[in-house]
Amino acid sequence: MNKALGIDIGGTKISYALVDNNGEIKSEIKKVATPRTKEEIIKVLKDAILEYENEIEFVAIATAGAVNNENTKVIGSTANLPSGYKDIDFQSLSSKKVFIENDANAAAWAEYRIGASRNCKNSVMLTLGTGVGGGIILNGKLLKGKSGAAGEMHFMMSRKQERKCTCGAYDCFEAYASGNGLKQTAIEIFEDETITTYDVIEKATKNDKKAILTLKTWQNDIALGVLGLNNIFDADCFVLSGSMEKFVDAEEIENFVNSKTVTTPTKIYHAKAGNYAGMIGAVVLANELL
Amino acid sequence: MNKALGIDIGGTKISYALVDNNGEIKSEIKKVATPRTKEEIIKVLKDAILEYENEIEFVAIATAGAVNNENTKVIGSTANLPSGYKDIDFQSLSSKKVFIENDANAAAWAEYRIGASRNCKNSVMLTLGTGVGGGIILNGKLLKGKSGAAGEMHFMMSRKQERKCTCGAYDCFEAYASGNGLKQTAIEIFEDETITTYDVIEKATKNDKKAILTLKTWQNDIALGVLGLNNIFDADCFVLSGSMEKFVDAEEIENFVNSKTVTTPTKIYHAKAGNYAGMIGAVVLANELL
């Protein structure tokens, strides 16, 4: 009975499975579409926990949204989850200890313990998806900040209010480096409001010049952000993860960053811990902290 | 004999004085113009140490340039100091223990222990001078990074290569938020290559519209940088120090940042630890770490 139930709560689906302390998945991975109300989410979680409660030592949840420094509560808003989500008392859902951590932080921890950034005591993970997530590990510890909300990749890439970000500010790194950012860059380059990320990828495989320029511009924006972060953190490595990372050339970014950094050279890796890095990282981290 | 000799080595001058463990200066502060060769710098340091060696427990040096994680050696280049500076073996200069730390980091520590950021376990100090220095304290510890070079405020404020930075990259925060940045912004707004920072301050006191716009633009650039840093760090507070900080309205920056941040509200303070924060912070930090 040294297994935990790992749960990943995202805006689209909730996934869960038994995970051991080494981060290995030990059961079928079950998936449920994320319900639209707080009450229904609680029911999904209770059912999942009930199913495995007798076999486990603890429950570890990777969730969208910032998590407090006590790993008990979601703080702040999570746009893809129903209002009221942050009021859930996760501990009340189980007689076993319940541990929660932000999904990007948890995934960064999985990369640090069993994935691409193993042995990188100072590493930054960037999750390039629809948005951009961030998980920062410094001196072998997750950067949480005063309330747990640290690691948001909303630093400004322009002073001129060129592109509105989903957060309400302008020109955040996320607004350029994300999948949405790639789409916006494509709209500007193709001068076509209807173009999609899929179109860009498709056209690039056919050597379309504008599509290649779009991807290069997008990758250059990511590289500029990584350069700034390496100057701030002097990191051992960066890990690129998420649905968009396969369209990025990590070596090109590494060469660019290392040619410009004022700190010391770093490494850029593609993520290795897989699609369930969130639930795996939550279990491994909880096992270390509980 | 619980006093230390605190030494501050800058590009212009070397200052030193006896400092106690509470950060109080206990002797006259002596100053020497920084010599242009490594050998002459060593001689100044040896003479200073010889003068006080019998009265002290240790020597603590705040120096320009990044310092390794063992607090023994300067790493990387320091533009304002002679080549070879980084080869100095500081420990060889005294029979007492010699501790060194980067001057911005040391000053940030002084603010944290006896100055503006007291009790802020997560704080970022920005030294607005000719350039911009940074000292970052996370969870009550200095952020050093893998080699000691962390805290460089060279993250990009533009994607378009608009302004070259002294570091060789383009559009670093330093290139906008520094005194040099203010001058460059003034040159753009006045369309006058000869205008100086002094002119801008002088004209602003006479309500010159372009001078006021220059200062506002400069302050807005600083605020954008602080916003990004607060999203990364979720900091308890920021401390603004250096020769230029008196031209900044901390309250306006705080209001701007807190209206836009995706983490949680922060505080912006003016520095309090004074002109000798570097040597004071080096002594206080050394006393804690040695």
Coordinates of C-alpha atoms in Angstrom, one line a residue:
Chain A
M1 CA 0.0 0.0 0.0
N2 CA 2.5 2.6 -1.0
K3 CA 0.6 3.8 -4.0
A4 CA -1.2 7.1 -4.3
L5 CA -4.1 8.1 -6.4
G6 CA -2.9 10.8 -8.8
I7 CA -5.6 13.1 -10.3
D8 CA -5.2 15.7 -13.0
I9 CA -7.9 18.3 -13.1
G10 CA -7.8 20.3 -16.4
G11 CA -10.4 22.5 -18.1
T12 CA -11.3 19.8 -20.5
K13 CA -10.9 16.5 -18.6
I14 CA -10.2 15.0 -15.3
S15 CA -7.8 12.0 -15.4
Y16 CA -6.8 9.7 -12.6
A17 CA -4.7 6.6 -11.9
L18 CA -2.8 4.8 -9.2
V19 CA 0.8 6.1 -9.2
D20 CA 3.7 4.8 -7.1
N21 CA 6.3 6.8 -5.3
N22 CA 8.7 6.5 -8.2
G23 CA 6.2 8.1 -10.5
E24 CA 5.1 4.9 -12.3
I25 CA 1.5 4.5 -13.2
K26 CA 0.1 1.3 -11.7
S27 CA -3.4 1.2 -13.0
E28 CA -5.6 2.0 -16.0
I29 CA -5.8 5.8 -16.6
K30 CA -9.4 6.8 -16.3
K31 CA -10.8 10.0 -17.9
V32 CA -13.9 12.0 -17.4
A33 CA -15.0 15.2 -19.2
T34 CA -14.6 18.1 -16.7
P35 CA -18.1 19.0 -15.5
R36 CA -19.4 22.6 -15.7
T37 CA -20.3 23.0 -12.1
K38 CA -18.4 22.8 -8.8
E39 CA -20.8 20.2 -7.4
E40 CA -20.4 17.9 -10.3
I41 CA -16.6 18.2 -10.1
I42 CA -16.8 17.3 -6.4
K43 CA -18.9 14.2 -7.3
V44 CA -16.3 13.1 -10.0
L45 CA -13.5 13.4 -7.5
K46 CA -15.4 11.7 -4.7
D47 CA -16.2 8.8 -6.9
A48 CA -12.6 8.5 -8.1
I49 CA -11.3 8.6 -4.6
L50 CA -13.9 6.1 -3.3
E51 CA -12.8 3.6 -6.0
Y52 CA -9.2 3.5 -4.8
E53 CA -9.3 4.8 -1.2
N54 CA -8.6 1.5 0.4
E55 CA -5.5 0.9 -1.7
I56 CA -3.7 4.2 -1.2
E57 CA -1.7 6.2 1.3
F58 CA -2.7 9.6 -0.1
V59 CA -4.3 11.5 -2.9
A60 CA -2.3 13.9 -5.0
I61 CA -4.0 16.3 -7.4
A62 CA -2.5 18.4 -10.1
T63 CA -4.9 21.2 -10.9
A64 CA -5.3 24.2 -13.2
G65 CA -5.0 27.4 -11.1
A66 CA -2.5 28.6 -8.5
V67 CA -2.3 26.6 -5.3
N68 CA -1.5 28.0 -1.9
N69 CA 1.8 27.3 -0.1
E70 CA 0.2 24.7 2.2
N71 CA -0.9 22.7 -0.9
T72 CA -4.5 22.6 0.3
K73 CA -6.4 25.2 -1.7
V74 CA -6.7 26.7 -5.1
I75 CA -6.3 30.5 -5.0
G76 CA -7.2 32.9 -7.7
S77 CA -9.2 32.4 -10.8
T78 CA -9.0 29.5 -13.2
A79 CA -10.7 30.6 -16.4
N80 CA -11.4 27.1 -17.7
L81 CA -13.1 25.9 -14.5
P82 CA -16.4 26.9 -13.0
S83 CA -16.6 29.7 -10.5
G84 CA -16.6 28.3 -7.1
Y85 CA -13.9 25.8 -8.0
K86 CA -11.5 27.5 -5.8
D87 CA -13.8 27.1 -2.8
I88 CA -13.5 23.3 -2.9
D89 CA -12.2 21.8 0.3
F90 CA -10.1 19.0 -1.3
Q91 CA -9.2 17.4 2.1
S92 CA -12.9 16.9 2.8
L93 CA -13.1 14.5 -0.1
S94 CA -11.0 11.7 1.4
S95 CA -10.1 10.2 4.8
K96 CA -6.6 9.9 3.4
K97 CA -4.3 13.0 3.1
V98 CA -5.1 15.1 0.1
F99 CA -2.3 17.1 -1.5
I100 CA -2.8 19.6 -4.4
E101 CA -0.4 21.5 -6.6
N102 CA -0.7 23.6 -9.7
D103 CA -0.5 21.3 -12.8
A104 CA 2.4 23.2 -14.4
N105 CA 4.4 23.0 -11.1
A106 CA 3.6 19.3 -10.7
A107 CA 4.6 18.6 -14.3
A108 CA 7.9 20.5 -13.7
W109 CA 8.5 18.4 -10.7
A110 CA 8.0 15.2 -12.7
E111 CA 10.5 16.4 -15.3
Y112 CA 12.9 17.2 -12.4
R113 CA 12.6 13.8 -10.7
I114 CA 12.1 11.4 -13.6
G115 CA 12.2 13.4 -16.9
A116 CA 14.2 15.8 -18.9
S117 CA 15.5 18.1 -16.2
R118 CA 16.7 15.3 -13.9
N119 CA 19.6 16.7 -11.7
C120 CA 18.9 20.3 -12.9
K121 CA 18.5 21.9 -9.5
N122 CA 17.7 25.2 -11.2
S123 CA 15.3 24.7 -14.0
V124 CA 12.4 26.4 -15.7
M125 CA 9.6 24.5 -17.5
L126 CA 7.5 26.2 -20.1
T127 CA 4.3 24.5 -21.2
L128 CA 3.5 25.7 -24.6
G129 CA -0.2 24.9 -25.2
T130 CA -3.2 27.0 -25.9
G131 CA -1.6 29.3 -23.2
V132 CA 1.8 29.1 -21.6
G133 CA 2.3 27.5 -18.2
G134 CA 5.4 27.8 -16.1
G135 CA 7.0 25.7 -13.4
I136 CA 10.2 27.0 -11.8
I137 CA 12.5 25.0 -9.7
L138 CA 15.3 26.8 -7.8
N139 CA 17.9 25.1 -5.7
G140 CA 15.8 22.0 -5.8
K141 CA 12.6 23.6 -4.6
L142 CA 9.5 24.8 -6.4
L143 CA 9.2 28.6 -6.7
K144 CA 5.9 29.4 -5.1
G145 CA 6.1 33.0 -4.1
K146 CA 4.4 34.7 -1.2
S147 CA 1.0 33.1 -1.9
G148 CA 1.7 30.2 -4.2
A149 CA 1.0 32.0 -7.5
A150 CA 4.5 32.4 -8.8
G151 CA 5.7 31.1 -12.2
E152 CA 3.2 33.0 -14.3
M153 CA 4.8 33.7 -17.7
H154 CA 3.3 37.1 -18.1
F155 CA 6.3 39.3 -18.6
M156 CA 6.1 41.9 -21.3
M157 CA 7.5 41.5 -24.8
S158 CA 6.6 45.0 -25.9
R159 CA 6.1 48.4 -24.4
K160 CA 3.6 49.5 -27.0
Q161 CA 0.4 47.7 -26.3
E162 CA 0.5 45.7 -29.5
R163 CA -1.3 42.5 -28.5
K164 CA -3.8 42.0 -25.8
C165 CA -3.2 39.0 -23.5
T166 CA -6.0 36.8 -22.0
C167 CA -5.0 38.2 -18.6
G168 CA -6.1 41.7 -19.6
A169 CA -2.6 43.2 -19.8
Y170 CA -0.8 43.7 -23.1
D171 CA 2.1 41.8 -24.7
C172 CA 2.7 39.1 -22.2
F173 CA 5.1 36.4 -23.2
E174 CA 2.1 34.1 -23.1
A175 CA 0.4 36.2 -25.8
Y176 CA 3.3 35.4 -28.2
A177 CA 4.7 32.1 -27.1
S178 CA 1.5 30.2 -26.8
G179 CA -0.6 28.4 -29.5
N180 CA -2.9 31.4 -29.4
G181 CA 0.2 33.6 -29.9
L182 CA 1.3 31.5 -32.9
K183 CA -2.1 32.0 -34.4
Q184 CA -2.0 35.7 -33.8
T185 CA 1.4 36.0 -35.4
A186 CA 0.1 34.0 -38.4
I187 CA -2.9 36.4 -38.7
E188 CA -0.4 39.3 -38.8
I189 CA 1.9 37.7 -41.3
F190 CA -0.8 36.2 -43.6
E191 CA -3.1 39.3 -43.1
D192 CA -5.9 36.8 -42.8
E193 CA -8.1 36.7 -39.7
T194 CA -9.3 33.2 -40.5
I195 CA -6.0 31.4 -40.5
T196 CA -5.5 28.7 -37.8
T197 CA -2.5 27.1 -36.1
Y198 CA -3.3 23.9 -38.0
D199 CA -3.1 25.8 -41.3
V200 CA 0.3 27.2 -40.4
I201 CA 1.7 23.7 -39.5
E202 CA 0.2 22.2 -42.7
K203 CA 1.5 25.0 -45.0
A204 CA 5.0 24.9 -43.4
T205 CA 5.3 21.2 -44.3
K206 CA 4.8 22.4 -47.9
N207 CA 7.5 25.0 -47.5
D208 CA 5.1 27.9 -47.7
K209 CA 7.3 31.0 -47.0
K210 CA 4.8 32.9 -44.8
A211 CA 4.1 29.8 -42.7
I212 CA 7.8 29.2 -42.2
L213 CA 8.3 32.9 -41.3
T214 CA 5.4 32.6 -38.8
L215 CA 6.9 29.6 -37.1
K216 CA 10.4 31.3 -37.1
T217 CA 8.9 34.5 -35.6
W218 CA 7.0 32.5 -33.0
Q219 CA 10.1 30.5 -32.1
N220 CA 12.2 33.7 -31.9
D221 CA 9.7 35.1 -29.4
I222 CA 10.0 32.0 -27.3
A223 CA 13.8 32.3 -27.5
L224 CA 13.7 36.0 -26.4
G225 CA 11.6 35.0 -23.4
V226 CA 14.0 32.1 -22.5
L227 CA 17.0 34.5 -22.8
G228 CA 15.4 36.9 -20.4
L229 CA 14.5 34.1 -18.0
N230 CA 18.1 32.7 -18.1
N231 CA 19.4 36.2 -17.3
I232 CA 17.1 36.3 -14.3
F233 CA 17.6 32.7 -13.1
D234 CA 21.0 31.5 -14.4
A235 CA 19.2 28.1 -14.9
D236 CA 20.8 24.7 -15.4
C237 CA 18.2 24.0 -18.0
F238 CA 14.8 24.8 -19.5
V239 CA 12.2 22.2 -20.4
L240 CA 9.7 22.8 -23.2
S241 CA 6.5 20.8 -22.8
G242 CA 2.9 21.0 -24.0
S243 CA 1.1 20.3 -27.2
M244 CA 3.0 22.9 -29.2
E245 CA 6.6 22.1 -28.1
K246 CA 7.1 19.6 -31.0
F247 CA 7.1 22.6 -33.4
V248 CA 10.0 24.2 -31.7
D249 CA 13.7 23.5 -32.4
A250 CA 15.2 23.3 -28.9
E251 CA 18.8 23.4 -30.2
E252 CA 18.2 26.6 -32.2
I253 CA 16.8 28.2 -29.1
E254 CA 19.7 27.0 -27.0
N255 CA 22.2 28.4 -29.4
F256 CA 20.5 31.7 -29.5
V257 CA 20.2 32.0 -25.7
N258 CA 23.8 31.0 -25.1
S259 CA 25.1 33.5 -27.6
K260 CA 23.4 36.4 -25.8
T261 CA 23.1 35.5 -22.2
V262 CA 24.8 37.7 -19.6
T263 CA 24.8 34.9 -17.0
T264 CA 26.1 31.5 -18.1
P265 CA 25.1 29.0 -20.8
T266 CA 22.1 26.8 -20.2
K267 CA 20.5 23.8 -21.8
I268 CA 17.1 23.5 -23.6
Y269 CA 15.4 20.2 -23.4
H270 CA 12.1 18.8 -24.8
A271 CA 9.9 17.3 -22.0
K272 CA 10.2 13.6 -21.3
A273 CA 7.8 12.8 -18.5
G274 CA 4.8 12.3 -20.9
N275 CA 1.2 13.4 -21.0
Y276 CA 0.5 12.5 -17.4
A277 CA 3.5 14.4 -16.0
G278 CA 1.0 16.5 -13.9
M279 CA -0.5 13.6 -11.9
I280 CA 2.9 11.9 -11.7
G281 CA 4.6 15.0 -10.5
A282 CA 1.9 15.6 -7.9
V283 CA 2.3 12.1 -6.4
V284 CA 6.1 12.3 -6.4
L285 CA 6.1 15.8 -4.9
A286 CA 3.5 14.9 -2.3
N287 CA 5.5 11.8 -1.3
E288 CA 8.5 14.1 -0.6
L289 CA 6.6 16.8 1.2
L290 CA 3.9 14.9 3.2
Chain B
M1 CA 35.9 41.8 18.5
N2 CA 32.6 41.1 16.8
K3 CA 33.1 43.6 14.1
A4 CA 33.9 42.9 10.5
L5 CA 35.6 45.0 7.8
G6 CA 33.1 45.8 5.1
I7 CA 34.4 46.7 1.7
D8 CA 32.5 47.9 -1.3
I9 CA 34.4 47.6 -4.6
G10 CA 32.8 49.6 -7.4
G11 CA 34.0 50.8 -10.8
T12 CA 34.6 54.3 -9.5
K13 CA 35.6 53.8 -5.9
I14 CA 36.5 51.4 -3.2
S15 CA 34.9 52.2 0.2
Y16 CA 35.5 50.4 3.5
A17 CA 34.6 50.7 7.2
L18 CA 34.1 48.6 10.3
V19 CA 30.6 47.2 10.4
D20 CA 29.0 45.3 13.3
N21 CA 26.7 42.2 12.9
N22 CA 23.6 44.4 13.1
G23 CA 24.8 46.4 10.1
E24 CA 25.9 49.5 12.0
I25 CA 28.9 51.3 10.7
K26 CA 31.4 51.6 13.5
S27 CA 34.3 53.6 12.0
E28 CA 35.0 56.3 9.6
I29 CA 34.2 55.3 6.0
K30 CA 37.3 55.5 3.9
K31 CA 37.3 55.9 0.1
V32 CA 39.9 55.3 -2.5
A33 CA 39.4 55.8 -6.3
T34 CA 39.3 52.3 -7.9
P35 CA 42.7 51.7 -9.5
R36 CA 43.0 50.7 -13.2
T37 CA 45.0 47.5 -12.6
K38 CA 44.4 44.3 -10.8
E39 CA 47.7 44.6 -8.9
E40 CA 46.8 48.1 -7.6
I41 CA 43.4 47.0 -6.5
I42 CA 45.0 44.1 -4.6
K43 CA 47.3 46.6 -2.9
V44 CA 44.3 48.9 -1.9
L45 CA 42.5 45.9 -0.4
K46 CA 45.6 44.6 1.4
D47 CA 46.3 48.0 2.9
A48 CA 42.6 48.3 4.1
I49 CA 42.6 44.9 5.6
L50 CA 46.0 45.4 7.3
E51 CA 44.7 48.5 8.9
Y52 CA 41.8 46.7 10.7
E53 CA 42.8 43.0 10.7
N54 CA 43.5 42.8 14.4
E55 CA 40.1 44.2 15.3
I56 CA 37.9 42.0 13.1
E57 CA 36.4 38.5 12.9
F58 CA 36.1 38.5 9.1
V59 CA 36.2 40.6 5.9
A60 CA 33.0 41.0 3.9
I61 CA 33.3 42.4 0.4
A62 CA 30.4 43.7 -1.9
T63 CA 31.8 43.7 -5.4
A64 CA 30.6 44.6 -8.9
G65 CA 30.3 41.4 -11.0
A66 CA 28.7 38.0 -10.3
V67 CA 30.1 36.0 -7.4
N68 CA 30.2 32.2 -7.3
N69 CA 27.9 30.2 -5.0
E70 CA 30.8 29.6 -2.5
N71 CA 31.2 33.4 -2.0
T72 CA 34.9 33.2 -2.8
K73 CA 35.4 34.3 -6.4
V74 CA 34.1 36.8 -9.0
I75 CA 32.9 35.0 -12.1
G76 CA 32.2 36.6 -15.5
S77 CA 33.1 40.0 -16.7
T78 CA 32.8 43.3 -14.8
A79 CA 32.9 46.0 -17.4
N80 CA 34.0 48.7 -15.0
L81 CA 36.9 46.8 -13.5
P82 CA 40.2 45.8 -15.0
S83 CA 40.6 42.5 -16.8
G84 CA 42.1 40.1 -14.4
Y85 CA 39.9 41.3 -11.6
K86 CA 38.1 38.1 -11.6
D87 CA 41.3 36.2 -11.0
I88 CA 41.8 37.8 -7.6
D89 CA 42.0 35.2 -4.8
F90 CA 40.3 37.3 -2.1
Q91 CA 41.0 34.8 0.7
S92 CA 44.7 35.2 0.2
L93 CA 44.4 38.9 1.2
S94 CA 43.7 38.2 4.8
S95 CA 44.4 35.7 7.6
K96 CA 40.8 36.2 8.6
K97 CA 37.9 34.6 6.6
V98 CA 37.1 36.7 3.5
F99 CA 33.5 36.6 2.2
I100 CA 32.4 38.2 -1.1
E101 CA 29.0 38.8 -2.7
N102 CA 27.7 40.7 -5.6
D103 CA 27.0 44.3 -4.6
A104 CA 23.4 44.3 -5.7
N105 CA 22.8 41.1 -3.9
A106 CA 24.5 42.4 -0.8
A107 CA 22.5 45.6 -0.9
A108 CA 19.3 43.6 -1.3
W109 CA 20.2 41.7 1.8
A110 CA 20.8 44.9 3.7
E111 CA 17.3 46.1 2.7
Y112 CA 15.9 42.7 3.8
R113 CA 17.5 42.7 7.2
I114 CA 17.6 46.3 8.2
G115 CA 15.9 48.3 5.4
A116 CA 12.8 48.7 3.3
S117 CA 12.0 45.0 2.7
R118 CA 12.4 43.9 6.3
N119 CA 10.2 40.8 6.7
C120 CA 9.6 40.4 3.0
K121 CA 10.8 36.9 2.5
N122 CA 10.1 37.2 -1.3
S123 CA 11.5 40.5 -2.6
V124 CA 13.2 41.9 -5.6
M125 CA 15.5 44.9 -5.4
L126 CA 16.1 47.0 -8.5
T127 CA 19.0 49.3 -8.4
L128 CA 18.3 52.1 -10.9
G129 CA 21.7 53.7 -11.7
T130 CA 23.7 54.1 -14.8
G131 CA 22.6 50.5 -15.4
V132 CA 20.2 48.4 -13.5
G133 CA 21.2 46.0 -10.8
G134 CA 19.1 43.3 -9.3
G135 CA 19.0 41.3 -6.1
I136 CA 16.3 38.7 -5.6
I137 CA 15.4 37.1 -2.3
L138 CA 13.1 34.1 -2.4
N139 CA 11.8 32.3 0.7
G140 CA 14.4 34.2 2.7
K141 CA 17.4 33.2 0.5
L142 CA 19.3 35.1 -2.1
L143 CA 18.6 33.8 -5.6
K144 CA 22.0 32.8 -7.0
G145 CA 21.3 30.3 -9.8
K146 CA 23.5 27.5 -10.9
S147 CA 26.8 29.5 -11.0
G148 CA 26.0 32.6 -8.9
A149 CA 25.1 34.9 -11.8
A150 CA 21.3 35.1 -11.3
G151 CA 19.4 38.3 -10.9
E152 CA 20.5 40.1 -14.1
M153 CA 17.7 42.4 -15.3
H154 CA 18.2 41.7 -18.9
F155 CA 14.8 40.5 -20.0
M156 CA 13.4 41.9 -23.3
M157 CA 11.0 44.8 -23.5
S158 CA 10.6 44.6 -27.3
R159 CA 10.8 41.9 -30.0
K160 CA 12.0 44.3 -32.6
Q161 CA 15.6 45.2 -31.9
E162 CA 14.8 48.8 -31.1
R163 CA 17.5 49.6 -28.6
K164 CA 20.9 48.0 -28.2
C165 CA 21.8 47.1 -24.6
T166 CA 25.3 47.4 -23.2
C167 CA 25.2 43.5 -22.9
G168 CA 25.1 43.2 -26.7
A169 CA 21.5 42.0 -26.9
Y170 CA 18.7 44.3 -27.7
D171 CA 15.9 45.8 -25.7
C172 CA 16.8 44.5 -22.2
F173 CA 14.9 46.0 -19.3
E174 CA 18.2 47.6 -18.3
A175 CA 18.3 49.5 -21.6
Y176 CA 15.0 51.2 -20.7
A177 CA 14.9 51.4 -16.9
S178 CA 18.4 52.6 -16.3
G179 CA 19.7 56.2 -16.2
N180 CA 21.2 55.4 -19.7
G181 CA 17.7 54.2 -20.7
L182 CA 16.1 57.5 -19.5
K183 CA 18.7 59.4 -21.6
Q184 CA 17.9 57.3 -24.6
T185 CA 14.2 57.8 -24.2
A186 CA 14.8 61.5 -23.9
I187 CA 16.9 61.5 -27.1
E188 CA 13.9 59.8 -28.9
I189 CA 11.3 62.2 -27.5
F190 CA 13.3 65.4 -27.8
E191 CA 14.8 64.2 -31.1
D192 CA 18.1 65.6 -29.8
E193 CA 21.2 63.5 -29.5
T194 CA 22.8 65.9 -27.1
I195 CA 20.2 65.9 -24.3
T196 CA 21.3 64.5 -20.9
T197 CA 19.5 63.0 -18.0
Y198 CA 20.3 66.1 -16.0
D199 CA 18.6 68.2 -18.7
V200 CA 15.5 66.1 -18.4
I201 CA 15.2 66.4 -14.7
E202 CA 15.9 70.2 -14.9
K203 CA 13.3 70.7 -17.6
A204 CA 10.7 68.6 -15.8
T205 CA 10.9 70.9 -12.7
K206 CA 9.9 73.7 -15.1
N207 CA 7.0 71.7 -16.4
D208 CA 8.4 71.1 -19.8
K209 CA 6.0 68.7 -21.5
K210 CA 8.5 66.6 -23.3
A211 CA 10.6 66.2 -20.2
I212 CA 7.5 65.1 -18.2
L213 CA 6.6 62.7 -21.0
T214 CA 10.2 61.3 -21.0
L215 CA 10.0 60.7 -17.2
K216 CA 6.5 59.1 -17.6
T217 CA 7.6 56.9 -20.4
W218 CA 10.7 55.8 -18.4
Q219 CA 8.6 55.1 -15.3
N220 CA 6.1 53.2 -17.3
D221 CA 8.9 51.0 -18.7
I222 CA 10.0 50.3 -15.1
A223 CA 6.4 49.5 -14.1
L224 CA 6.0 47.1 -17.0
G225 CA 9.2 45.3 -15.9
V226 CA 8.0 45.2 -12.3
L227 CA 4.7 43.8 -13.4
G228 CA 6.4 41.0 -15.3
L229 CA 8.7 40.2 -12.4
N230 CA 5.7 40.1 -10.0
N231 CA 4.0 37.6 -12.3
I232 CA 7.1 35.5 -12.2
F233 CA 7.9 35.8 -8.5
D234 CA 4.6 36.6 -6.7
A235 CA 6.8 38.9 -4.5
D236 CA 5.9 40.4 -1.1
C237 CA 7.6 43.6 -2.2
F238 CA 10.0 45.4 -4.6
V239 CA 12.7 47.8 -3.4
L240 CA 13.8 50.6 -5.7
S241 CA 17.3 51.8 -5.0
G242 CA 20.2 53.6 -6.8
S243 CA 20.9 57.1 -7.9
M244 CA 17.8 57.3 -10.1
E245 CA 15.1 56.0 -7.8
K246 CA 14.3 59.4 -6.4
F247 CA 12.8 60.3 -9.8
V248 CA 10.3 57.4 -9.7
D249 CA 6.9 57.5 -8.0
A250 CA 6.7 54.1 -6.2
E251 CA 3.0 54.5 -5.4
E252 CA 2.1 55.0 -9.1
I253 CA 4.1 51.9 -10.0
E254 CA 2.5 49.9 -7.3
N255 CA -1.0 50.9 -8.4
F256 CA -0.2 50.0 -12.0
V257 CA 1.3 46.6 -11.1
N258 CA -1.5 45.7 -8.8
S259 CA -4.2 46.6 -11.3
K260 CA -2.6 44.2 -13.9
T261 CA -0.9 41.4 -12.1
V262 CA -2.1 37.8 -12.5
T263 CA -0.5 36.7 -9.2
T264 CA -1.3 38.8 -6.1
P265 CA -0.8 42.4 -5.1
T266 CA 2.7 43.5 -4.1
K267 CA 4.3 46.5 -2.5
I268 CA 6.8 48.9 -4.0
Y269 CA 9.2 50.6 -1.6
H270 CA 12.0 53.1 -1.9
A271 CA 15.3 51.8 -0.5
K272 CA 16.2 52.7 3.1
A273 CA 19.5 51.1 3.9
G274 CA 21.5 54.0 2.5
N275 CA 24.5 54.5 0.3
Y276 CA 26.5 51.9 2.1
A277 CA 23.9 49.1 1.8
G278 CA 26.4 47.0 -0.2
M279 CA 29.1 46.8 2.5
I280 CA 26.5 46.6 5.2
G281 CA 24.6 43.8 3.5
A282 CA 27.9 41.9 2.8
V283 CA 28.8 41.9 6.5
V284 CA 25.3 41.0 7.7
L285 CA 25.0 38.2 5.2
A286 CA 28.5 36.9 5.9
N287 CA 27.7 36.8 9.6
E288 CA 24.7 34.6 8.9
L289 CA 26.4 32.3 6.4
L290 CA 30.0 31.9 7.8

